[in-house]
Short mmCIF file of C-alpha atoms in Angstrom, two decimals:
data_model
loop_
_atom_site.label_atom_id
_atom_site.label_comp_id
_atom_site.label_asym_id
_atom_site.label_seq_id
_atom_site.Cartn_x
_atom_site.Cartn_y
_atom_site.Cartn_z
CA MET A 6 94.51 59.00 151.08
CA TYR A 7 91.22 59.16 153.00
CA LYS A 8 92.75 58.54 156.42
CA ARG A 9 95.90 60.61 155.83
CA ILE A 10 94.47 63.63 154.06
CA ILE A 11 90.68 63.78 153.97
CA LEU A 12 89.86 62.62 157.49
CA PRO A 13 92.15 65.12 159.29
CA LEU A 14 90.59 67.89 157.21
CA LEU A 15 87.05 66.77 158.04
CA PHE A 16 87.91 66.51 161.73
CA ARG A 17 88.77 70.19 161.85
CA PHE A 18 85.06 71.01 161.68
CA ASP A 19 82.06 70.36 163.94
CA ALA A 20 81.03 66.72 163.67
CA GLU A 21 77.35 67.27 162.89
CA LEU A 22 78.03 70.12 160.47
CA ILE A 23 80.55 68.12 158.48
CA HIS A 24 78.18 65.13 158.35
CA HIS A 25 75.53 67.35 156.78
CA ASN A 26 77.96 68.96 154.34
CA VAL A 27 79.61 65.72 153.23
CA THR A 28 76.31 63.90 152.67
CA THR A 29 74.97 66.90 150.73
CA LEU A 30 78.09 66.84 148.57
CA LEU A 31 77.75 63.09 148.08
CA LYS A 32 74.17 63.46 146.85
CA PHE A 33 75.18 66.28 144.50
CA ALA A 34 78.14 64.35 143.07
CA LEU A 35 76.24 61.12 142.48
CA ALA A 36 73.42 63.02 140.76
CA ILE A 37 75.84 63.97 137.97
CA PRO A 38 75.15 61.70 134.98
CA GLY A 39 77.53 58.74 134.93
CA VAL A 40 79.09 59.33 138.35
CA SER A 41 76.78 56.90 140.13
CA ALA A 42 77.65 54.11 137.68
CA ILE A 43 81.36 54.78 138.14
CA CYS A 44 80.91 54.72 141.91
CA ARG A 45 79.10 51.38 141.79
CA LYS A 46 81.80 49.90 139.58
CA PHE A 47 84.45 50.99 142.07
CA TYR A 48 82.72 50.19 145.38
CA VAL A 49 80.09 47.48 144.81
CA LEU A 50 81.25 43.88 145.05
CA SER A 51 78.62 41.64 143.45
CA ASP A 52 78.92 37.92 144.05
CA ARG A 53 76.16 35.41 144.72
CA ARG A 54 78.28 33.81 147.43
CA LEU A 55 77.88 36.96 149.53
CA GLU A 56 74.08 36.72 149.52
CA ARG A 57 72.35 35.96 152.80
CA THR A 58 68.72 34.96 153.22
CA VAL A 59 67.67 36.15 156.66
CA PHE A 60 64.11 36.40 158.08
CA GLY A 61 62.77 35.69 154.60
CA LEU A 62 64.69 38.45 152.82
CA THR A 63 67.63 37.96 150.46
CA PHE A 64 70.40 40.45 151.17
CA PRO A 65 72.92 41.00 148.33
CA ASN A 66 75.69 41.08 150.92
CA PRO A 67 75.82 41.01 154.73
CA VAL A 68 77.15 44.55 155.30
CA GLY A 69 74.58 47.24 156.11
CA MET A 70 74.50 50.85 157.19
CA ALA A 71 73.07 51.17 160.69
CA ALA A 72 70.28 53.52 161.64
CA GLY A 73 71.31 57.06 162.52
CA PHE A 74 73.41 57.84 159.46
CA ASP A 75 70.44 58.32 157.13
CA LYS A 76 67.72 59.53 159.46
CA ASN A 77 65.38 60.84 156.76
CA ALA A 78 65.81 58.30 153.94
CA ASP A 79 67.81 60.81 151.89
CA LEU A 80 70.80 58.58 151.09
CA VAL A 81 69.54 55.10 150.19
CA SER A 82 70.71 55.35 146.57
CA GLU A 83 74.08 56.78 147.53
CA LEU A 84 74.80 54.20 150.24
CA SER A 85 73.80 51.42 147.85
CA ASP A 86 76.29 52.86 145.36
CA LEU A 87 78.98 52.60 148.06
CA GLY A 88 78.49 48.86 148.36
CA PHE A 89 76.08 48.40 151.26
CA GLY A 90 73.74 45.44 150.94
CA PHE A 91 71.13 47.07 153.15
CA VAL A 92 70.38 50.47 154.60
CA GLU A 93 68.42 51.10 157.78
CA ILE A 94 66.82 54.54 157.82
CA GLY A 95 65.76 56.47 160.90
CA THR A 96 65.16 56.48 163.74
CA VAL A 97 61.87 57.90 162.43
CA THR A 98 59.15 59.33 164.67
CA PRO A 99 55.53 60.08 163.73
CA ARG A 100 55.98 63.84 163.94
CA PRO A 101 59.04 65.86 162.94
CA GLN A 102 61.23 66.90 165.83
CA PRO A 103 64.46 68.88 166.08
CA GLY A 104 66.18 66.60 168.56
CA ASN A 105 68.31 67.73 171.46
CA PRO A 106 70.11 71.10 171.61
CA LYS A 107 73.42 71.42 169.78
CA PRO A 108 76.26 70.57 170.06
CA ARG A 109 75.20 66.93 170.36
CA LEU A 110 77.75 64.92 168.39
CA PHE A 111 81.37 64.58 169.52
CA ARG A 112 84.40 62.63 168.34
CA LEU A 113 86.47 60.38 170.58
CA LYS A 114 89.49 60.34 168.28
CA ALA A 115 91.79 58.38 170.57
CA ASP A 116 89.11 55.71 170.93
CA GLY A 117 87.81 55.53 167.38
CA GLY A 118 84.39 56.46 168.70
CA LEU A 119 81.63 59.02 168.92
CA ILE A 120 79.38 60.35 171.62
CA ASN A 121 75.95 61.41 170.43
CA ARG A 122 72.81 62.69 172.06
CA MET A 123 70.95 63.52 168.85
CA GLY A 124 67.52 62.72 170.29
CA PHE A 125 65.77 61.28 167.23
CA ASN A 126 66.06 64.46 165.16
CA ASN A 127 64.13 63.72 161.95
CA LYS A 128 61.53 65.09 159.54
CA GLY A 129 58.85 62.57 160.44
CA ALA A 130 57.55 59.27 159.15
CA GLY A 131 55.40 60.75 156.38
CA PRO A 132 58.23 62.47 154.46
CA ALA A 133 60.54 59.47 154.96
CA GLY A 134 57.92 57.15 153.51
CA GLY A 135 57.45 59.45 150.56
CA ARG A 136 61.16 59.49 149.76
CA LEU A 137 61.37 55.70 149.99
CA ARG A 138 58.42 55.27 147.65
CA HIS A 139 60.13 57.61 145.21
CA PHE A 140 63.29 55.51 145.47
CA ALA A 141 61.30 52.35 144.78
CA GLN A 142 60.12 53.87 141.50
CA ASN A 143 63.63 55.03 140.56
CA ARG A 144 65.93 52.26 141.80
CA GLY A 145 68.02 52.21 138.64
CA GLY A 146 68.80 48.53 139.12
CA ARG A 147 70.12 48.99 142.65
CA ASN A 148 69.85 45.84 144.72
CA VAL A 149 69.47 46.98 148.32
CA ILE A 150 67.28 45.97 151.27
CA ILE A 151 65.72 48.82 153.27
CA GLY A 152 64.97 48.75 156.97
CA GLY A 153 62.79 51.22 158.84
CA ASN A 154 63.89 52.05 162.38
CA ILE A 155 60.98 53.54 164.35
CA GLY A 156 60.73 55.28 167.71
CA LYS A 157 58.50 57.58 169.71
CA ASN A 158 58.45 61.36 169.85
CA LYS A 159 60.21 62.90 172.84
CA ASP A 160 57.03 64.49 174.21
CA THR A 161 55.01 61.27 173.96
CA PRO A 162 54.69 59.61 177.40
CA ASN A 163 55.65 55.96 177.60
CA GLU A 164 52.05 54.93 178.28
CA SER A 165 51.17 56.33 174.83
CA ALA A 166 54.29 55.08 173.05
CA LEU A 167 52.45 52.32 171.20
CA THR A 168 50.41 54.89 169.29
CA ASP A 169 53.61 56.50 168.00
CA TYR A 170 55.12 53.19 166.92
CA LEU A 171 51.90 52.19 165.14
CA ILE A 172 51.72 55.50 163.24
CA SER A 173 55.25 55.10 161.88
CA PHE A 174 54.70 51.41 161.21
CA ARG A 175 51.64 52.14 159.09
CA GLU A 176 53.28 55.05 157.29
CA LEU A 177 56.35 53.05 156.30
CA PHE A 178 54.80 49.64 155.79
CA ASP A 179 54.75 49.66 151.99
CA ALA A 180 58.11 51.45 151.76
CA VAL A 181 60.50 49.23 153.77
CA ASP A 182 61.48 45.57 153.76
CA TYR A 183 61.77 45.17 157.52
CA PHE A 184 61.14 47.16 160.70
CA VAL A 185 63.28 47.83 163.76
CA VAL A 186 61.70 48.85 167.05
CA ASN A 187 64.09 51.20 168.82
CA VAL A 188 63.58 51.29 172.58
CA SER A 189 67.29 51.40 173.39
CA SER A 190 68.50 54.89 172.55
CA PRO A 191 69.81 56.65 175.67
CA ASN A 192 68.96 60.08 174.25
CA THR A 193 65.16 60.15 174.60
CA PRO A 194 64.16 60.47 178.27
CA GLY A 195 62.52 57.31 179.60
CA LEU A 196 62.78 55.39 176.33
CA ARG A 197 64.95 52.62 177.75
CA ASP A 198 62.26 51.91 180.35
CA LEU A 199 60.36 50.30 177.48
CA GLN A 200 63.02 47.56 177.38
CA GLU A 201 61.61 46.09 180.58
CA ARG A 202 59.80 42.82 180.04
CA GLU A 203 56.18 43.83 180.61
CA PRO A 204 56.00 47.06 178.55
CA LEU A 205 58.20 45.61 175.81
CA THR A 206 56.04 42.51 175.48
CA ARG A 207 52.90 44.67 175.20
CA LEU A 208 54.50 46.90 172.57
CA LEU A 209 55.81 44.08 170.39
CA THR A 210 52.63 42.04 170.72
CA ALA A 211 50.54 44.98 169.53
CA LEU A 212 52.85 45.64 166.58
CA GLN A 213 52.78 41.97 165.64
CA THR A 214 48.98 41.95 165.81
CA GLU A 215 48.92 44.90 163.40
CA ASN A 216 51.56 43.23 161.24
CA ARG A 217 49.74 39.91 160.95
CA GLN A 218 46.61 41.61 159.70
CA ARG A 219 48.50 42.50 156.52
CA PRO A 220 48.49 40.15 153.52
CA ALA A 221 52.28 40.03 153.58
CA PRO A 222 53.64 40.77 157.08
CA LYS A 223 57.05 42.38 157.40
CA PRO A 224 59.86 41.14 159.64
CA ILE A 225 59.99 43.10 162.90
CA LEU A 226 63.26 43.29 164.83
CA LEU A 227 64.13 44.74 168.21
CA LYS A 228 67.23 46.88 168.76
CA ILE A 229 68.67 46.47 172.24
CA ALA A 230 71.23 48.29 174.37
CA PRO A 231 74.65 46.83 175.24
CA ASP A 232 74.08 47.80 178.86
CA LEU A 233 71.52 45.05 179.60
CA THR A 234 72.37 42.43 182.21
CA ASN A 235 72.34 38.73 181.40
CA GLY A 236 69.03 38.48 183.24
CA GLN A 237 67.57 41.14 181.01
CA LEU A 238 68.98 39.39 177.95
CA ASP A 239 67.24 36.21 179.12
CA ASP A 240 64.02 38.24 179.19
CA ILE A 241 64.72 39.41 175.63
CA ILE A 242 65.08 35.80 174.47
CA ALA A 243 61.76 34.94 176.11
CA ILE A 244 60.06 37.98 174.59
CA VAL A 245 61.23 37.05 171.09
CA ALA A 246 59.74 33.60 171.54
CA GLU A 247 56.49 34.94 173.01
CA THR A 248 55.86 37.67 170.46
CA GLY A 249 57.23 35.91 167.39
CA ILE A 250 59.29 38.86 166.17
CA ALA A 251 61.89 38.10 163.52
CA GLY A 252 65.11 38.88 165.37
CA ILE A 253 67.39 41.22 167.31
CA ILE A 254 69.83 44.00 166.48
CA ALA A 255 72.68 43.99 168.98
CA THR A 256 73.61 46.60 169.94
CA ASN A 257 72.82 50.29 170.23
CA THR A 258 75.20 52.81 171.85
CA THR A 259 76.36 52.46 175.44
CA ILE A 260 76.03 54.89 178.33
CA SER A 261 79.22 53.48 179.87
CA ARG A 262 82.42 55.53 179.81
CA ASP A 263 84.62 52.71 181.12
CA GLY A 264 87.96 52.13 179.44
CA LEU A 265 87.99 55.22 177.23
CA LEU A 266 91.41 56.50 176.19
CA THR A 267 90.18 60.05 175.71
CA ASP A 268 91.01 62.35 178.63
CA PRO A 269 88.23 61.99 181.26
CA ALA A 270 87.91 65.76 181.63
CA THR A 271 87.30 66.08 177.88
CA VAL A 272 84.74 63.29 177.97
CA SER A 273 83.00 64.96 180.91
CA GLN A 274 82.76 68.22 178.98
CA MET A 275 81.03 66.39 176.13
CA GLY A 276 78.23 65.50 178.51
CA ALA A 277 75.53 62.85 178.26
CA GLY A 278 74.97 60.61 175.27
CA GLY A 279 75.63 57.19 173.83
CA VAL A 280 79.11 55.98 172.93
CA SER A 281 79.57 54.18 169.61
CA GLY A 282 82.49 52.79 167.66
CA ARG A 283 85.46 50.80 168.95
CA PRO A 284 84.60 51.26 172.66
CA VAL A 285 81.44 49.17 172.23
CA ARG A 286 82.92 46.42 170.02
CA GLU A 287 83.74 43.90 172.75
CA ARG A 288 80.47 44.29 174.65
CA SER A 289 78.30 44.09 171.54
CA THR A 290 80.06 40.85 170.57
CA GLU A 291 79.47 39.49 174.07
CA VAL A 292 75.76 40.27 173.78
CA ILE A 293 75.54 38.61 170.36
CA ARG A 294 77.31 35.50 171.61
CA TYR A 295 75.15 35.28 174.73
CA LEU A 296 71.89 35.65 172.82
CA HIS A 297 72.95 33.16 170.18
CA GLN A 298 74.14 30.54 172.64
CA GLN A 299 71.36 30.90 175.20
CA SER A 300 68.64 30.82 172.53
CA GLY A 301 70.22 27.97 170.62
CA GLY A 302 70.28 30.13 167.52
CA ALA A 303 66.50 30.42 167.59
CA PHE A 304 66.43 33.80 165.85
CA PRO A 305 68.69 35.88 163.59
CA ILE A 306 70.87 38.62 165.03
CA ILE A 307 72.22 41.68 163.23
CA GLY A 308 75.52 42.60 164.83
CA VAL A 309 76.55 46.24 165.15
CA GLY A 310 79.12 48.00 167.28
CA GLY A 311 82.78 48.75 166.64
CA ILE A 312 83.16 46.99 163.27
CA PHE A 313 86.17 48.76 161.74
CA SER A 314 87.65 45.90 159.72
CA ALA A 315 86.97 42.57 158.13
CA GLU A 316 88.33 40.92 161.27
CA ASP A 317 85.79 42.79 163.40
CA ALA A 318 83.02 41.69 161.04
CA GLN A 319 84.18 38.08 161.19
CA GLU A 320 84.21 38.28 164.99
CA LYS A 321 80.53 39.27 165.00
CA LEU A 322 79.57 36.59 162.49
CA ARG A 323 81.38 33.88 164.41
CA ALA A 324 79.68 35.02 167.61
CA GLY A 325 76.31 34.31 166.00
CA ALA A 326 75.34 37.30 163.89
CA SER A 327 73.77 36.64 160.49
CA LEU A 328 74.37 40.17 159.20
CA ILE A 329 76.41 43.16 160.35
CA GLN A 330 76.02 46.94 160.31
CA VAL A 331 78.46 49.83 160.53
CA TYR A 332 78.17 53.56 161.18
CA THR A 333 80.97 55.15 163.22
CA SER A 334 83.63 53.15 161.39
CA PHE A 335 82.34 54.45 158.06
CA ILE A 336 83.34 57.92 159.24
CA TYR A 337 86.78 56.83 160.44
CA GLU A 338 87.58 54.31 157.68
CA GLY A 339 86.02 55.94 154.62
CA PRO A 340 83.79 54.99 151.69
CA GLY A 341 85.60 51.77 150.79
CA LEU A 342 84.75 50.05 154.09
CA ALA A 343 81.81 47.94 152.87
CA LYS A 344 83.77 46.63 149.89
CA ARG A 345 86.83 45.82 152.01
CA ILE A 346 84.72 43.80 154.44
CA ASN A 347 82.83 42.02 151.66
CA LYS A 348 86.05 41.23 149.81
CA ALA A 349 87.59 39.67 152.92
CA LEU A 350 84.45 37.65 153.62
CA LEU A 351 84.41 36.46 150.02
CA ASN A 352 88.06 35.42 150.25
CA GLU A 353 87.31 33.41 153.37
CA LEU A 354 84.28 31.81 151.75
CA THR A 355 86.42 30.87 148.77
CA THR A 356 88.76 28.85 150.99
CA SER A 357 86.12 27.76 153.55
CA PRO A 358 82.67 27.65 151.89
CA LEU A 359 80.94 26.93 155.23
CA ALA A 360 82.72 29.68 157.16
CA PHE A 361 79.57 31.73 157.72
CA PRO A 362 75.87 30.85 157.67
CA ARG A 363 73.86 31.74 154.58
#
């Protein structure tokens, strides 16, 4: 019903507008007494065999919502009710910012993808932290891990980027279970320059120094682009070892337009931005496999990019990912996606208990 009736209706409207309207409706509906419990009964698959202990945290299942869907920590309860084992909020910046001019989100229907140049539009780290602390006091028995994806403001020069990351880190520290350092979005000018070995090492070392001063340090992960060369991926492996961060999220959106089925003239009219969804599936899996093999499995990897089915999820896990995240596929496949993936993984674990690492 979702793909035949609801999705075509949603796709008649502007992509960003419908995202806002649908999430607002979701929050309203699940606030009605009893609806949230019904939703959890329908969408949440609870089974201890799905649990994964990764970088010291126990995830109720390996399927998470990637950063970008819930930029302001408005939907943690609702996404938990839809079966996600973890939710990554953000990208959050120290100060609120409107992001890039609209329109800035476009559908690639023929490709099962999106192009976005949102530009870290968010309400700031302070309000996000406040909402997460409120959630912590009103969890209602929800078992969900929360990640905080942090970035720099657009008008902050790269030489001052560390200050921005530290502000958000401190603001969210007591409100999230793990952090993600985002230096791989293509939509903030100059941000990807921070992926180079020297500036990235300085940034992660400083965050780790701050982190280790806390009584209970939080896992810090790095989110990388799919457009890195193997040489750059080798640098990433070395940086993880040098800085001692907890792991990698592979991958963010791609700036490549190669292989798209959508008419090139239409794609050109959409303009700059990162491509997500099915077009990035193969490359993100390649990056996961390369990092896992070249590092000898030295650190956990969260796999994200083009996961539309249980088979796609299994592909990422077999390539070396410990957990997976979705975003674009949630829009195309509907609210039952997390449960369908978890059910398939559980079925495989039932027949092959050692199919995936715990």
